């Protein structure tokens, strides 16, 4: 593909020299390579003129995510369901009523005799849970609800990170597409000029065909980027679940706080401080701690379940004993000889060991996640800041001189093509580096579980500078 791009650049300028005969002044020559076309023309080249472009700020997108995202809504319902389990765990057992009525009374020769001559037994029993079972069941249910809350925050952490990364991806890849669009607009004109020149026998047919083929390959490379943007827009629509952006006819244009993007820095972050914050804020780590506490509470509950419950209540028997009307008291208690709940107790003890090992493993993962995220972000940030003001700017400043030198034949076609291939690659790679840098910064926030480097949103919805310690 690099060879094709080099050939394309050579043919573009060679054809312009042969057919268009441009003014050799630097200003006129620069139009053929990097013209400043209007947004309307770029939209026409990209096909977005048929889509309604809707600008979306990151603060507004995060607000819509918290409000509309279906996974977050489902997770909230799950929390409510777990909290309902707390209410259920605190309920007492219902009383039990037992009625025994004779079908046929011998003395009276009557069926279902409810009079004094018949026999009727009524018994009421209430089960009393011993060993503090109710309190222990409530504790287990509360910990289960707390685990669901941490699952919600962990899901929100992942979705917020995905939203921000998607935002940055769409923004910078749109810039890359715009860069290709400028080249395609120039190449379209060159192809038309080449076809006219071929009719005048000024260029060979093979050069025109190769030029058209290169136009096709360049458009394909550009369309690959556009497809990736469309895929990310689809992810954004799912995340936001907002009617305004659901239509495929809507092109979402992310609006970034470029001041924050430029000033965002990793230099002030220390690994030890980040690890401390990760232990404090990471919802998956909190969930693992709650899971251990849940198993410990469950072990206490299983020990309590080994204590038999007492069923107690009054009984009335008419005509069924030596007394016509007999009143008594009933009590029922299981004797724990064989089943002492020993199996469930052993299972709960082993579950505690499982949760402890999982917690230790998660702590190791968190420490490594934070360390790798910080190292990655520093590498991307250092590379970006080293070249952001010189790398592409120096190429842009040199471009006009190279064009003029080529027109005056001070440099060869190969030198000229190599320079502009490097120039094109530098622009695209710099945009990718900006995307990688912001994704790495979001990786830092994700690894810690809180927003160490995020925009500070103003009351009017606009973004401000960097903000540390945010819980977002």
CSV table of C-alpha atoms in Angstrom, one decimal:
chain,number,residue,atom,x,y,z
A,1,UNK,CA,0.0,0.0,0.0
A,2,UNK,CA,2.9,2.4,0.7
A,3,UNK,CA,4.3,1.9,-2.8
A,4,UNK,CA,0.9,2.7,-4.2
A,5,UNK,CA,0.6,5.9,-2.2
A,6,UNK,CA,4.1,6.9,-3.3
A,7,UNK,CA,3.2,6.3,-6.9
A,8,UNK,CA,0.0,8.2,-6.4
A,9,UNK,CA,1.8,11.2,-5.1
A,10,UNK,CA,4.3,11.1,-8.0
A,11,UNK,CA,1.5,10.8,-10.5
A,12,UNK,CA,-0.6,13.6,-8.9
A,13,UNK,CA,2.2,16.1,-9.2
A,14,UNK,CA,3.5,14.9,-12.5
A,15,UNK,CA,0.1,15.1,-14.0
A,16,UNK,CA,-0.4,18.6,-12.5
A,17,UNK,CA,2.9,19.6,-14.0
A,18,UNK,CA,2.0,18.2,-17.4
A,19,UNK,CA,-1.7,19.1,-17.7
A,20,UNK,CA,-2.6,21.9,-15.3
A,21,UNK,CA,0.8,23.8,-15.5
A,22,UNK,CA,0.2,25.5,-12.2
A,23,UNK,CA,1.9,28.8,-11.1
A,24,UNK,CA,5.3,27.8,-9.7
A,25,UNK,CA,4.8,30.1,-6.7
A,26,UNK,CA,4.6,28.3,-3.4
A,27,UNK,CA,1.1,29.4,-2.7
A,28,UNK,CA,-0.3,28.1,-5.9
A,29,UNK,CA,1.6,24.8,-5.7
A,30,UNK,CA,0.4,24.1,-2.2
A,31,UNK,CA,-3.2,24.0,-3.3
A,32,UNK,CA,-2.6,20.7,-5.2
A,33,UNK,CA,-1.4,18.9,-2.1
A,34,UNK,CA,-3.1,20.2,1.0
A,35,UNK,CA,-5.9,22.7,0.1
A,36,UNK,CA,-8.0,24.3,2.8
A,37,UNK,CA,-11.4,23.2,1.5
A,38,UNK,CA,-14.6,24.2,3.1
A,39,UNK,CA,-16.5,21.8,5.4
A,40,UNK,CA,-19.3,21.6,2.8
A,41,UNK,CA,-16.9,20.2,0.2
A,42,UNK,CA,-15.3,17.8,2.6
A,43,UNK,CA,-18.8,16.6,3.6
A,44,UNK,CA,-19.6,16.1,0.0
A,45,UNK,CA,-16.5,14.0,-0.5
A,46,UNK,CA,-17.2,11.9,2.6
A,47,UNK,CA,-20.9,11.3,1.8
A,48,UNK,CA,-21.9,12.9,5.1
A,49,UNK,CA,-23.8,15.6,3.3
A,50,UNK,CA,-26.8,13.3,3.4
A,51,UNK,CA,-26.6,12.8,7.2
A,52,UNK,CA,-27.7,15.3,9.8
A,53,UNK,CA,-24.6,16.2,11.8
A,54,UNK,CA,-25.5,16.6,15.5
A,55,UNK,CA,-22.8,18.0,17.9
A,56,UNK,CA,-22.6,16.2,21.2
A,57,UNK,CA,-20.5,17.3,24.2
A,58,UNK,CA,-18.9,14.8,26.5
A,59,UNK,CA,-20.6,16.1,29.6
A,60,UNK,CA,-24.0,15.7,27.9
A,61,UNK,CA,-23.1,12.2,26.7
A,62,UNK,CA,-22.2,11.1,30.2
A,63,UNK,CA,-25.5,12.6,31.6
A,64,UNK,CA,-27.5,10.6,29.0
A,65,UNK,CA,-25.5,7.5,29.8
A,66,UNK,CA,-26.5,7.7,33.5
A,67,UNK,CA,-30.0,8.4,32.6
A,68,UNK,CA,-30.8,6.1,29.6
A,69,UNK,CA,-28.3,3.3,29.4
A,70,UNK,CA,-30.3,0.0,29.5
A,71,UNK,CA,-27.6,-2.0,31.2
A,72,UNK,CA,-27.4,0.5,34.0
A,73,UNK,CA,-31.2,0.6,34.4
A,74,UNK,CA,-31.2,-3.2,34.5
A,75,UNK,CA,-28.5,-3.2,37.2
A,76,UNK,CA,-30.5,-0.7,39.2
A,77,UNK,CA,-33.5,-3.0,39.1
A,78,UNK,CA,-31.2,-5.8,40.3
A,79,UNK,CA,-30.2,-3.7,43.3
A,80,UNK,CA,-33.9,-3.2,44.1
A,81,UNK,CA,-34.5,-6.9,43.8
A,82,UNK,CA,-31.6,-7.6,46.3
A,83,UNK,CA,-32.9,-5.0,48.7
A,84,UNK,CA,-36.4,-6.7,48.6
A,85,UNK,CA,-34.5,-9.8,49.8
A,86,UNK,CA,-33.6,-7.9,53.0
A,87,UNK,CA,-37.2,-7.3,53.7
A,88,UNK,CA,-38.0,-10.9,53.1
A,89,UNK,CA,-35.2,-12.1,55.4
A,90,UNK,CA,-36.6,-10.2,58.3
A,91,UNK,CA,-40.1,-11.6,58.2
A,92,UNK,CA,-41.3,-14.1,60.8
A,93,UNK,CA,-42.8,-17.5,59.9
A,94,UNK,CA,-46.5,-17.6,59.5
A,95,UNK,CA,-48.6,-19.4,62.2
A,96,UNK,CA,-49.8,-22.8,61.4
A,97,UNK,CA,-53.5,-23.8,62.1
A,98,UNK,CA,-54.4,-27.5,62.3
A,99,UNK,CA,-58.1,-28.7,62.3
A,100,UNK,CA,-59.2,-32.3,62.8
A,101,UNK,CA,-63.0,-32.9,62.3
A,102,UNK,CA,-64.6,-36.3,62.5
A,103,UNK,CA,-66.4,-37.3,59.3
A,104,UNK,CA,-69.0,-39.5,61.0
A,105,UNK,CA,-70.1,-39.4,64.7
A,106,UNK,CA,-71.2,-42.8,66.0
A,107,UNK,CA,-73.3,-41.5,68.9
A,108,UNK,CA,-75.5,-39.2,66.8
A,109,UNK,CA,-75.1,-41.0,63.5
A,110,UNK,CA,-74.4,-37.7,61.8
A,111,UNK,CA,-71.8,-36.7,59.2
A,112,UNK,CA,-69.5,-33.8,60.0
A,113,UNK,CA,-71.1,-33.2,63.4
A,114,UNK,CA,-69.9,-29.8,64.7
A,115,UNK,CA,-72.1,-29.9,67.7
A,116,UNK,CA,-71.0,-30.9,71.2
A,117,UNK,CA,-71.7,-34.5,70.3
A,118,UNK,CA,-69.1,-34.6,67.5
A,119,UNK,CA,-65.3,-34.6,67.7
A,120,UNK,CA,-63.3,-31.5,66.8
A,121,UNK,CA,-59.6,-30.7,67.2
A,122,UNK,CA,-58.1,-27.2,66.7
A,123,UNK,CA,-54.4,-26.6,67.0
A,124,UNK,CA,-52.4,-23.4,66.4
A,125,UNK,CA,-48.6,-23.4,66.3
A,126,UNK,CA,-46.1,-20.6,65.7
A,127,UNK,CA,-42.5,-21.4,64.7
A,128,UNK,CA,-39.9,-19.4,66.7
A,129,UNK,CA,-36.5,-19.2,65.0
A,130,UNK,CA,-33.7,-19.8,67.5
A,131,UNK,CA,-30.0,-19.0,67.4
A,132,UNK,CA,-30.6,-15.5,66.0
A,133,UNK,CA,-31.4,-16.8,62.5
A,134,UNK,CA,-33.5,-13.7,61.5
A,135,UNK,CA,-30.7,-11.3,62.3
A,136,UNK,CA,-28.1,-13.5,60.5
A,137,UNK,CA,-30.4,-13.9,57.4
A,138,UNK,CA,-30.8,-10.1,57.3
A,139,UNK,CA,-27.0,-9.7,57.4
A,140,UNK,CA,-26.6,-12.1,54.5
A,141,UNK,CA,-29.2,-10.3,52.5
A,142,UNK,CA,-27.7,-6.9,53.2
A,143,UNK,CA,-24.3,-8.0,52.0
A,144,UNK,CA,-25.9,-9.5,48.9
A,145,UNK,CA,-27.5,-6.1,48.2
A,146,UNK,CA,-24.2,-4.3,48.7
A,147,UNK,CA,-22.5,-6.7,46.3
A,148,UNK,CA,-25.1,-5.8,43.7
A,149,UNK,CA,-24.4,-2.1,44.3
A,150,UNK,CA,-20.7,-2.6,43.6
A,151,UNK,CA,-21.6,-4.6,40.5
A,152,UNK,CA,-23.6,-1.5,39.4
A,153,UNK,CA,-20.7,0.8,39.9
A,154,UNK,CA,-18.3,-1.6,38.2
A,155,UNK,CA,-20.6,-1.7,35.2
A,156,UNK,CA,-20.9,2.1,35.2
A,157,UNK,CA,-17.1,2.4,35.4
A,158,UNK,CA,-16.7,0.2,32.3
A,159,UNK,CA,-19.4,2.0,30.4
A,160,UNK,CA,-18.1,5.5,31.2
A,161,UNK,CA,-14.6,4.4,30.1
A,162,UNK,CA,-16.0,3.0,26.9
A,163,UNK,CA,-18.1,6.1,26.2
A,164,UNK,CA,-15.0,8.4,26.6
A,165,UNK,CA,-12.8,6.2,24.5
A,166,UNK,CA,-15.5,6.0,21.8
A,167,UNK,CA,-15.7,9.8,21.9
A,168,UNK,CA,-12.0,10.3,21.4
A,169,UNK,CA,-11.9,7.6,18.7
A,170,UNK,CA,-14.7,9.2,16.6
A,171,UNK,CA,-13.2,12.7,17.0
A,172,UNK,CA,-9.7,11.9,15.9
A,173,UNK,CA,-10.7,9.4,13.2
A,174,UNK,CA,-13.0,12.1,11.8
A,175,UNK,CA,-10.0,14.3,11.5
A,176,UNK,CA,-8.1,11.6,9.7
A,177,UNK,CA,-11.0,11.1,7.3
A,178,UNK,CA,-11.0,14.9,6.7
A,179,UNK,CA,-7.3,14.6,5.8
A,180,UNK,CA,-8.1,11.9,3.3
A,181,UNK,CA,-11.0,13.9,1.9
A,182,UNK,CA,-8.7,16.8,1.0
A,183,UNK,CA,-6.4,14.5,-0.9
A,184,UNK,CA,-9.4,12.8,-2.7
A,185,UNK,CA,-10.8,16.1,-3.8
A,186,UNK,CA,-7.5,17.1,-5.3
A,187,UNK,CA,-7.1,13.7,-6.9
A,188,UNK,CA,-10.6,13.8,-8.4
A,189,UNK,CA,-9.6,17.0,-10.2
A,190,UNK,CA,-6.3,15.5,-11.3
A,191,UNK,CA,-8.0,12.4,-12.8
A,192,UNK,CA,-10.4,14.6,-14.7
A,193,UNK,CA,-7.5,16.7,-16.0
A,194,UNK,CA,-5.6,13.5,-16.9
A,195,UNK,CA,-8.5,12.2,-18.9
A,196,UNK,CA,-8.6,15.4,-20.9
A,197,UNK,CA,-4.8,15.3,-21.3
A,198,UNK,CA,-5.1,11.7,-22.6
A,199,UNK,CA,-7.6,12.8,-25.2
A,200,UNK,CA,-5.0,15.4,-26.3
A,201,UNK,CA,-2.3,12.7,-26.3
A,202,UNK,CA,-0.4,14.6,-23.5
A,203,UNK,CA,-0.2,11.6,-21.2
A,204,UNK,CA,-0.2,7.8,-21.6
A,205,UNK,CA,-3.4,5.8,-21.1
A,206,UNK,CA,-1.5,3.6,-18.6
A,207,UNK,CA,-0.8,6.6,-16.4
A,208,UNK,CA,-4.5,7.5,-16.4
A,209,UNK,CA,-5.5,3.9,-15.5
A,210,UNK,CA,-2.9,3.8,-12.7
A,211,UNK,CA,-4.1,7.1,-11.4
A,212,UNK,CA,-7.7,5.8,-11.3
A,213,UNK,CA,-6.6,2.7,-9.6
A,214,UNK,CA,-4.8,4.7,-7.0
A,215,UNK,CA,-7.9,6.8,-6.5
A,216,UNK,CA,-9.8,3.6,-5.8
A,217,UNK,CA,-7.2,2.4,-3.3
A,218,UNK,CA,-7.1,5.7,-1.5
A,219,UNK,CA,-10.9,5.8,-1.3
A,220,UNK,CA,-10.9,2.3,0.1
A,221,UNK,CA,-8.4,3.2,2.8
A,222,UNK,CA,-10.6,6.2,3.6
A,223,UNK,CA,-13.8,4.1,3.6
A,224,UNK,CA,-12.1,1.6,6.1
A,225,UNK,CA,-11.7,4.5,8.5
A,226,UNK,CA,-15.3,5.6,7.9
A,227,UNK,CA,-16.6,2.1,8.6
A,228,UNK,CA,-14.8,2.1,11.9
A,229,UNK,CA,-16.3,5.5,12.8
A,230,UNK,CA,-19.8,4.1,11.9
A,231,UNK,CA,-19.2,1.1,14.1
A,232,UNK,CA,-18.2,3.4,17.0
A,233,UNK,CA,-21.2,5.6,16.3
A,234,UNK,CA,-23.3,2.5,16.7
A,235,UNK,CA,-21.7,1.7,20.0
A,236,UNK,CA,-22.4,5.3,21.1
A,237,UNK,CA,-26.1,5.0,20.1
A,238,UNK,CA,-26.4,1.8,22.3
A,239,UNK,CA,-24.6,3.5,25.2
A,240,UNK,CA,-26.8,6.6,25.1
A,241,UNK,CA,-30.1,5.1,24.1
A,242,UNK,CA,-31.3,8.6,23.2
A,243,UNK,CA,-34.0,9.2,20.5
A,244,UNK,CA,-32.1,12.1,19.1
A,245,UNK,CA,-29.2,9.9,18.0
A,246,UNK,CA,-30.9,6.6,17.2
A,247,UNK,CA,-31.4,7.3,13.5
A,248,UNK,CA,-28.7,6.2,11.1
A,249,UNK,CA,-29.2,9.4,9.2
A,250,UNK,CA,-27.7,11.3,12.2
A,251,UNK,CA,-23.9,11.7,12.2
A,252,UNK,CA,-22.7,12.2,15.8
A,253,UNK,CA,-20.0,14.9,16.0
A,254,UNK,CA,-18.1,14.7,19.3
A,255,UNK,CA,-17.2,18.1,20.9
A,256,UNK,CA,-14.1,17.8,23.0
A,257,UNK,CA,-12.5,20.2,25.4
A,258,UNK,CA,-9.3,20.7,23.5
A,259,UNK,CA,-7.8,22.8,26.2
A,260,UNK,CA,-8.2,19.9,28.6
A,261,UNK,CA,-6.8,17.4,26.0
A,262,UNK,CA,-3.7,19.5,25.5
A,263,UNK,CA,-3.1,20.2,29.2
A,264,UNK,CA,-3.9,16.7,30.5
A,265,UNK,CA,-0.7,15.4,32.1
A,266,UNK,CA,0.5,12.2,33.8
A,267,UNK,CA,3.5,13.8,35.5
A,268,UNK,CA,1.9,14.4,38.9
A,269,UNK,CA,0.6,10.9,39.3
A,270,UNK,CA,2.5,8.6,41.7
A,271,UNK,CA,2.1,4.8,41.7
A,272,UNK,CA,1.8,4.5,45.5
A,273,UNK,CA,-1.0,7.1,45.6
A,274,UNK,CA,-2.8,5.5,42.7
A,275,UNK,CA,-2.7,2.1,44.4
A,276,UNK,CA,-4.1,3.6,47.6
A,277,UNK,CA,-6.9,5.2,45.6
A,278,UNK,CA,-7.5,1.9,43.7
A,279,UNK,CA,-8.0,0.0,47.0
A,280,UNK,CA,-10.4,2.8,48.0
A,281,UNK,CA,-12.4,3.2,44.8
A,282,UNK,CA,-12.2,0.1,42.7
A,283,UNK,CA,-15.8,-1.3,42.8
A,284,UNK,CA,-14.7,-4.8,41.7
A,285,UNK,CA,-12.3,-4.8,44.7
A,286,UNK,CA,-15.1,-3.6,47.0
A,287,UNK,CA,-17.3,-6.4,45.6
A,288,UNK,CA,-14.6,-9.0,46.4
A,289,UNK,CA,-14.4,-7.7,50.0
A,290,UNK,CA,-18.2,-7.8,50.3
A,291,UNK,CA,-18.2,-11.3,48.9
A,292,UNK,CA,-15.8,-12.4,51.6
A,293,UNK,CA,-17.9,-10.8,54.2
A,294,UNK,CA,-21.0,-12.5,52.7
A,295,UNK,CA,-19.4,-15.9,53.0
A,296,UNK,CA,-18.4,-15.2,56.6
A,297,UNK,CA,-22.0,-14.1,57.4
A,298,UNK,CA,-23.3,-17.2,55.6
A,299,UNK,CA,-21.1,-19.4,57.8
A,300,UNK,CA,-22.6,-17.8,60.9
A,301,UNK,CA,-26.1,-18.4,59.4
A,302,UNK,CA,-25.3,-22.1,58.7
A,303,UNK,CA,-24.2,-22.5,62.3
A,304,UNK,CA,-27.4,-21.0,63.4
A,305,UNK,CA,-29.4,-23.3,61.1
A,306,UNK,CA,-27.9,-26.2,63.0
A,307,UNK,CA,-30.0,-25.1,66.0
A,308,UNK,CA,-33.5,-26.6,65.8
A,309,UNK,CA,-36.5,-24.2,65.8
A,310,UNK,CA,-39.3,-24.4,68.3
A,311,UNK,CA,-42.9,-24.7,67.3
A,312,UNK,CA,-45.3,-23.7,70.1
A,313,UNK,CA,-49.0,-23.1,70.5
A,314,UNK,CA,-52.4,-23.9,72.1
A,315,UNK,CA,-54.6,-26.9,71.2
A,316,UNK,CA,-58.4,-27.5,71.8
A,317,UNK,CA,-59.9,-31.0,71.6
A,318,UNK,CA,-63.6,-31.5,72.0
A,319,UNK,CA,-65.0,-35.0,72.5
A,320,UNK,CA,-61.7,-36.7,71.6
A,321,UNK,CA,-60.3,-37.3,75.1
A,322,UNK,CA,-61.4,-38.3,78.6
A,323,UNK,CA,-62.6,-34.7,79.0
A,324,UNK,CA,-65.3,-33.2,76.9
A,325,UNK,CA,-63.5,-30.0,76.3
A,326,UNK,CA,-59.7,-30.4,76.5
A,327,UNK,CA,-57.3,-27.4,76.4
A,328,UNK,CA,-53.6,-28.1,76.0
A,329,UNK,CA,-50.3,-26.7,74.9
A,330,UNK,CA,-48.2,-28.2,72.0
A,331,UNK,CA,-44.5,-27.8,71.5
A,332,UNK,CA,-42.3,-29.3,68.7
A,333,UNK,CA,-38.6,-29.4,68.5
A,334,UNK,CA,-36.4,-31.4,66.1
A,335,UNK,CA,-33.5,-33.3,67.8
A,336,UNK,CA,-30.3,-32.7,65.9
A,337,UNK,CA,-28.9,-36.2,66.1
A,338,UNK,CA,-28.1,-37.0,62.4
A,339,UNK,CA,-28.6,-33.7,60.6
A,340,UNK,CA,-26.7,-31.0,62.3
A,341,UNK,CA,-26.2,-29.0,59.1
A,342,UNK,CA,-22.6,-30.1,59.0
A,343,UNK,CA,-22.4,-30.3,55.2
A,344,UNK,CA,-23.5,-26.7,54.7
A,345,UNK,CA,-21.2,-25.5,57.5
A,346,UNK,CA,-18.2,-27.2,55.8
A,347,UNK,CA,-19.3,-25.7,52.4
A,348,UNK,CA,-19.5,-22.3,53.9
A,349,UNK,CA,-16.0,-22.7,55.5
A,350,UNK,CA,-14.5,-23.7,52.1
A,351,UNK,CA,-16.3,-20.8,50.4
A,352,UNK,CA,-14.5,-18.4,52.8
A,353,UNK,CA,-11.2,-19.8,51.7
A,354,UNK,CA,-12.2,-19.5,48.0
A,355,UNK,CA,-13.1,-15.8,48.5
A,356,UNK,CA,-9.9,-15.1,50.3
A,357,UNK,CA,-7.8,-16.5,47.5
A,358,UNK,CA,-9.9,-14.6,44.9
A,359,UNK,CA,-9.4,-11.4,46.9
A,360,UNK,CA,-5.7,-11.8,47.0
A,361,UNK,CA,-5.6,-12.6,43.3
A,362,UNK,CA,-7.7,-9.5,42.5
A,363,UNK,CA,-5.4,-7.3,44.6
A,364,UNK,CA,-2.4,-8.5,42.5
A,365,UNK,CA,-4.4,-7.8,39.3
A,366,UNK,CA,-5.3,-4.3,40.5
A,367,UNK,CA,-1.7,-3.5,41.4
A,368,UNK,CA,-0.5,-4.7,38.0
A,369,UNK,CA,-3.4,-3.0,36.1
A,370,UNK,CA,-2.5,0.3,37.8
A,371,UNK,CA,1.2,-0.1,37.1
A,372,UNK,CA,0.7,-1.0,33.4
A,373,UNK,CA,-1.9,1.7,32.9
A,374,UNK,CA,0.4,4.4,34.3
A,375,UNK,CA,3.4,3.2,32.3
A,376,UNK,CA,1.4,3.1,29.1
A,377,UNK,CA,-0.1,6.5,29.7
A,378,UNK,CA,3.3,8.0,30.4
A,379,UNK,CA,4.8,6.5,27.3
A,380,UNK,CA,2.0,7.8,25.1
A,381,UNK,CA,1.9,11.2,26.7
A,382,UNK,CA,5.7,11.7,26.5
A,383,UNK,CA,5.7,10.7,22.9
A,384,UNK,CA,2.9,13.0,22.0
A,385,UNK,CA,4.2,16.0,23.9
A,386,UNK,CA,7.7,15.5,22.4
A,387,UNK,CA,6.5,15.8,18.8
A,388,UNK,CA,3.1,17.7,19.0
A,389,UNK,CA,4.6,21.1,18.3
A,390,UNK,CA,7.5,20.2,16.1
A,391,UNK,CA,6.9,16.9,14.3
A,392,UNK,CA,4.0,17.7,12.0
A,393,UNK,CA,4.5,21.4,12.1
A,394,UNK,CA,8.1,21.0,10.7
A,395,UNK,CA,6.8,18.8,7.9
A,396,UNK,CA,4.1,21.4,7.1
A,397,UNK,CA,6.6,24.2,7.0
A,398,UNK,CA,8.9,22.2,4.8
A,399,UNK,CA,6.2,21.1,2.4
A,400,UNK,CA,6.1,24.3,0.4
A,401,UNK,CA,9.9,24.3,0.1
A,402,UNK,CA,9.8,20.7,-1.2
A,403,UNK,CA,7.1,21.5,-3.7
A,404,UNK,CA,9.0,24.5,-5.0
A,405,UNK,CA,12.3,22.5,-5.1
A,406,UNK,CA,10.6,19.7,-7.1
A,407,UNK,CA,9.1,22.1,-9.6
A,408,UNK,CA,12.5,23.7,-10.2
A,409,UNK,CA,14.0,20.2,-10.4
A,410,UNK,CA,16.3,20.7,-7.4
A,411,UNK,CA,15.2,17.3,-6.1
A,412,UNK,CA,14.3,14.1,-7.8
A,413,UNK,CA,10.8,12.6,-8.1
A,414,UNK,CA,11.9,9.8,-5.7
A,415,UNK,CA,13.0,12.3,-3.0
A,416,UNK,CA,9.8,14.3,-3.5
A,417,UNK,CA,7.6,11.2,-3.2
A,418,UNK,CA,9.4,9.9,-0.2
A,419,UNK,CA,9.0,13.2,1.6
A,420,UNK,CA,5.2,13.4,1.0
A,421,UNK,CA,4.7,9.8,1.8
A,422,UNK,CA,6.4,10.4,5.2
A,423,UNK,CA,4.3,13.6,5.6
A,424,UNK,CA,1.0,11.8,5.0
A,425,UNK,CA,2.0,9.0,7.3
A,426,UNK,CA,3.0,11.5,10.0
A,427,UNK,CA,-0.3,13.2,9.9
A,428,UNK,CA,-2.3,10.0,10.2
A,429,UNK,CA,-0.1,8.5,12.8
A,430,UNK,CA,-0.2,11.6,14.9
A,431,UNK,CA,-4.0,11.5,14.9
A,432,UNK,CA,-3.8,7.8,16.0
A,433,UNK,CA,-1.2,8.7,18.7
A,434,UNK,CA,-3.7,11.3,20.0
A,435,UNK,CA,-6.4,8.7,20.1
A,436,UNK,CA,-4.1,6.2,21.9
A,437,UNK,CA,-2.9,8.9,24.4
A,438,UNK,CA,-6.5,9.8,25.5
A,439,UNK,CA,-7.4,6.1,25.6
A,440,UNK,CA,-4.4,5.4,27.8
A,441,UNK,CA,-5.4,8.3,30.1
A,442,UNK,CA,-8.8,6.8,30.4
A,443,UNK,CA,-7.1,3.5,31.1
A,444,UNK,CA,-5.5,5.2,34.2
A,445,UNK,CA,-8.9,6.4,35.4
A,446,UNK,CA,-10.4,2.9,34.8
A,447,UNK,CA,-7.5,1.1,36.6
A,448,UNK,CA,-7.9,3.3,39.7
A,449,UNK,CA,-11.7,3.3,39.7
A,450,UNK,CA,-12.0,7.1,39.9
A,451,UNK,CA,-11.4,10.0,37.6
A,452,UNK,CA,-7.9,11.2,38.3
A,453,UNK,CA,-7.7,13.0,35.0
A,454,UNK,CA,-11.1,14.1,33.7
A,455,UNK,CA,-12.6,17.4,32.4
A,456,UNK,CA,-14.2,19.5,35.1
A,457,UNK,CA,-17.7,20.2,33.8
A,458,UNK,CA,-19.2,23.6,34.3
A,459,UNK,CA,-22.7,24.3,35.2
A,460,UNK,CA,-23.6,25.2,31.7
A,461,UNK,CA,-22.5,21.8,30.4
A,462,UNK,CA,-19.2,23.0,29.0
A,463,UNK,CA,-16.0,21.4,29.9
A,464,UNK,CA,-13.2,23.0,31.9
A,465,UNK,CA,-9.6,22.0,32.7
A,466,UNK,CA,-8.3,18.8,34.3
A,467,UNK,CA,-9.8,17.7,37.5
A,468,UNK,CA,-8.2,15.2,39.9
A,469,UNK,CA,-10.0,13.0,42.4
A,470,UNK,CA,-13.4,13.0,40.6
A,471,UNK,CA,-15.5,9.9,41.4
A,472,UNK,CA,-16.7,9.7,37.8
